[in-house]
Each structure stands twice: as structure tokens, then as C-alpha cells.
């Protein structure tokens, strides 16, 4: 890859990251919230950009869908064997029926974590996404659940990879 092509690739990643965070007003508001919460302002360097995963470049709504699918993948066996219509309905309401059906199709193919309720689906999904990030990239994912349980990296990576295929 030529130097110009590398610069263009880095610029494309940077543009995607800036675009997904909204306009200047939203970025200023997010920076203010970080300061009020006592979190340091962390800045990515050019060396970090090639390591940014594809899901982190997606708009926030698409990122949430990937997080939900990753969480659903982590409970695929439980979903497939459940006869609790209300519990399945919670997940369908949170992520959509098509996403739950997709996850049920993964039964036996995805690592299994403890089940979560539909209201905890986003928290589980974002925990999985965060686990796949190296420390310098963690600021890309500001959302965190208060009671986030650590997840093994290989489990998280598998669930996120399945989610990216399923969201495509």
C-alpha cells in the first residue's frame, strides 16, 4: 500500500469516527459530560486508527444493533431451548424478532454466557464490544453498564464477529 493510500485509509477511519459522534454541538456536549463525570479526555492517535474495528466506525444506531446481536449470540442456546414466551418476547421487543430468530439459528455455534433479560441486552452487548477493544481504543465506546461483568476476550470476539456477519 502506498503512503497516499495509507493516508487516505486513515482519513476515512477518522471521518467515520467523527461522523458517528454527531455534529460539533454533540461532541462538545459529550466532552462536557465526560468532564462532569470526572473522566479524562482521551484522544486517539494516528497509530491507533488502523486498529479501529469495523463496528466502531458504524453510526451509533448500527453499533447498537451489533451490540444487541452480540448479546443475543451469547445466549443463543438458551434462546433456542426456551419455552418462556414472555422472556423471548422481551428480547424480540428489545432487538427485533428477526434478530432473535437469527440468534436461535446460532444455537450450538456460539459460546454461551449466562442468560440476560431483554432490558439487559444492550449492556451485555456493549460489554462484549468493549472487551474486544485494546486500552487506547476504549474511549470509542463511552457507554458502560454500571454492573458490567468481565467476559473472556475469545468469547467476546466470537460473539462480535457473529454479530457483524448477522448485521450485514
Short mmCIF file of C-alpha atoms in Angstrom, two decimals:
data_model
loop_
_atom_site.label_atom_id
_atom_site.label_comp_id
_atom_site.label_asym_id
_atom_site.label_seq_id
_atom_site.Cartn_x
_atom_site.Cartn_y
_atom_site.Cartn_z
CA UNK A 1 0.00 0.00 0.00
CA UNK A 2 1.40 3.39 -0.97
CA UNK A 3 1.85 6.23 1.51
CA UNK A 4 -1.01 8.12 -0.15
CA UNK A 5 -3.29 5.09 0.15
CA UNK A 6 -2.38 4.69 3.84
CA UNK A 7 -3.13 8.38 4.48
CA UNK A 8 -6.46 8.04 2.67
CA UNK A 9 -7.37 4.95 4.71
CA UNK A 10 -6.53 6.73 7.98
CA UNK A 11 -8.52 9.78 6.87
CA UNK A 12 -11.54 7.58 6.05
CA UNK A 13 -11.41 5.95 9.50
CA UNK A 14 -11.10 9.35 11.18
CA UNK A 15 -14.00 10.78 9.17
CA UNK A 16 -16.20 7.80 10.10
CA UNK A 17 -15.37 8.21 13.79
CA UNK A 18 -16.12 11.92 13.74
CA UNK A 19 -19.36 11.43 11.78
CA UNK A 20 -20.74 8.79 14.14
CA UNK A 21 -20.35 11.16 17.12
CA UNK A 22 -22.73 13.72 15.63
CA UNK A 23 -22.08 17.36 14.95
CA UNK A 24 -19.79 19.75 16.82
CA UNK A 25 -22.51 20.51 19.37
CA UNK A 26 -22.93 16.84 20.26
CA UNK A 27 -19.18 16.37 20.56
CA UNK A 28 -18.89 19.42 22.86
CA UNK A 29 -21.79 18.14 24.99
CA UNK A 30 -20.16 14.70 25.25
CA UNK A 31 -16.85 16.30 26.26
CA UNK A 32 -18.65 18.36 28.93
CA UNK A 33 -20.36 15.24 30.30
CA UNK A 34 -17.01 13.42 30.48
CA UNK A 35 -15.51 16.32 32.45
CA UNK A 36 -18.53 16.47 34.79
CA UNK A 37 -18.27 12.71 35.37
CA UNK A 38 -14.57 13.09 36.17
CA UNK A 39 -13.39 11.07 33.19
CA UNK A 40 -10.27 12.20 31.41
CA UNK A 41 -10.45 13.34 27.82
CA UNK A 42 -8.66 10.64 25.86
CA UNK A 43 -7.56 11.26 22.33
CA UNK A 44 -6.77 8.63 19.73
CA UNK A 45 -3.50 8.95 17.86
CA UNK A 46 -2.79 8.20 14.23
CA UNK A 47 -1.14 4.94 15.33
CA UNK A 48 -4.45 3.84 16.89
CA UNK A 49 -6.62 4.36 13.80
CA UNK A 50 -5.62 1.21 11.85
CA UNK A 51 -6.66 -0.86 14.89
CA UNK A 52 -10.22 0.56 14.99
CA UNK A 53 -12.65 -2.33 14.40
CA UNK A 54 -15.22 -2.05 11.63
CA UNK A 55 -18.16 -1.93 14.08
CA UNK A 56 -16.68 1.14 15.81
CA UNK A 57 -16.89 3.08 12.54
CA UNK A 58 -20.63 2.46 12.21
CA UNK A 59 -23.23 5.09 13.11
CA UNK A 60 -24.40 4.75 16.71
CA UNK A 61 -27.75 3.15 15.78
CA UNK A 62 -26.00 0.47 13.73
CA UNK A 63 -23.48 -0.02 16.55
CA UNK A 64 -26.37 -0.66 18.94
CA UNK A 65 -27.77 -3.32 16.59
CA UNK A 66 -24.37 -5.03 16.51
CA UNK A 67 -24.22 -4.89 20.33
CA UNK A 68 -27.70 -6.42 20.60
CA UNK A 69 -26.83 -9.20 18.16
CA UNK A 70 -23.59 -9.92 20.00
CA UNK A 71 -25.57 -10.24 23.24
CA UNK A 72 -28.14 -12.47 21.55
CA UNK A 73 -25.33 -14.65 20.17
CA UNK A 74 -24.03 -15.06 23.72
CA UNK A 75 -27.34 -16.62 24.78
CA UNK A 76 -28.24 -18.42 21.56
CA UNK A 77 -28.58 -21.87 23.15
CA UNK A 78 -30.77 -20.52 25.94
CA UNK A 79 -32.99 -18.73 23.43
CA UNK A 80 -33.27 -21.85 21.28
CA UNK A 81 -34.32 -24.05 24.19
CA UNK A 82 -36.60 -21.58 25.95
CA UNK A 83 -40.34 -22.12 26.07
CA UNK A 84 -40.94 -18.88 28.01
CA UNK A 85 -42.85 -16.76 25.52
CA UNK A 86 -42.71 -13.65 27.70
CA UNK A 87 -38.93 -13.87 28.07
CA UNK A 88 -38.46 -14.44 24.34
CA UNK A 89 -40.86 -11.56 23.68
CA UNK A 90 -38.74 -9.21 25.85
CA UNK A 91 -35.76 -9.95 23.64
CA UNK A 92 -37.79 -9.58 20.46
CA UNK A 93 -39.09 -6.23 21.72
CA UNK A 94 -35.55 -5.06 22.54
CA UNK A 95 -33.73 -6.29 19.42
CA UNK A 96 -36.43 -7.31 16.96
CA UNK A 97 -37.93 -10.67 16.06
CA UNK A 98 -35.59 -11.15 13.12
CA UNK A 99 -32.54 -10.73 15.39
CA UNK A 100 -33.91 -13.26 17.91
CA UNK A 101 -34.63 -15.74 15.11
CA UNK A 102 -31.10 -15.19 13.81
CA UNK A 103 -29.67 -15.90 17.28
CA UNK A 104 -31.78 -19.05 17.67
CA UNK A 105 -30.20 -20.25 14.42
CA UNK A 106 -26.77 -19.94 16.10
CA UNK A 107 -27.60 -22.49 18.80
CA UNK A 108 -24.60 -24.76 19.25
CA UNK A 109 -22.36 -22.48 17.18
CA UNK A 110 -21.74 -19.63 19.64
CA UNK A 111 -20.17 -19.50 23.09
CA UNK A 112 -22.78 -19.45 25.84
CA UNK A 113 -22.84 -16.93 28.69
CA UNK A 114 -25.37 -16.60 31.49
CA UNK A 115 -28.79 -15.51 30.22
CA UNK A 116 -29.83 -11.86 30.44
CA UNK A 117 -33.25 -10.25 30.30
CA UNK A 118 -34.26 -8.10 27.35
CA UNK A 119 -33.64 -4.94 29.39
CA UNK A 120 -30.02 -6.04 29.94
CA UNK A 121 -29.36 -6.91 26.31
CA UNK A 122 -27.68 -3.61 25.40
CA UNK A 123 -25.47 -3.73 28.50
CA UNK A 124 -24.29 -7.25 27.67
CA UNK A 125 -23.70 -6.32 24.04
CA UNK A 126 -21.67 -3.22 24.82
CA UNK A 127 -19.65 -5.20 27.38
CA UNK A 128 -18.82 -7.68 24.62
CA UNK A 129 -17.83 -4.88 22.24
CA UNK A 130 -15.73 -3.15 24.91
CA UNK A 131 -13.88 -6.40 25.70
CA UNK A 132 -12.66 -6.62 22.11
CA UNK A 133 -11.05 -3.16 22.29
CA UNK A 134 -7.47 -2.52 23.34
CA UNK A 135 -6.96 0.11 26.06
CA UNK A 136 -6.16 3.00 23.70
CA UNK A 137 -9.41 2.33 21.81
CA UNK A 138 -11.71 2.10 24.86
CA UNK A 139 -12.77 5.78 24.57
CA UNK A 140 -14.53 4.85 21.32
CA UNK A 141 -17.22 3.16 23.39
CA UNK A 142 -18.34 5.51 26.13
CA UNK A 143 -21.48 3.52 27.02
CA UNK A 144 -20.97 1.24 30.01
CA UNK A 145 -23.34 -0.66 32.26
CA UNK A 146 -22.94 0.02 35.97
CA UNK A 147 -22.62 -3.69 36.76
CA UNK A 148 -20.63 -4.82 33.74
CA UNK A 149 -19.36 -8.36 34.27
CA UNK A 150 -15.99 -9.24 32.71
CA UNK A 151 -16.22 -11.51 29.67
CA UNK A 152 -13.39 -13.66 28.25
CA UNK A 153 -11.81 -11.98 25.21
CA UNK A 154 -12.19 -15.03 22.94
CA UNK A 155 -15.89 -15.33 23.83
CA UNK A 156 -16.47 -11.63 23.19
CA UNK A 157 -14.56 -11.73 19.90
CA UNK A 158 -16.58 -14.70 18.65
CA UNK A 159 -19.91 -13.11 19.59
CA UNK A 160 -18.96 -9.78 17.99
CA UNK A 161 -17.74 -11.50 14.79
CA UNK A 162 -21.02 -13.43 14.56
CA UNK A 163 -22.96 -10.21 15.17
CA UNK A 164 -21.11 -8.40 12.40
CA UNK A 165 -21.92 -11.21 9.96
CA UNK A 166 -25.53 -11.23 11.10
CA UNK A 167 -25.92 -7.46 10.86
CA UNK A 168 -24.54 -7.34 7.31
#
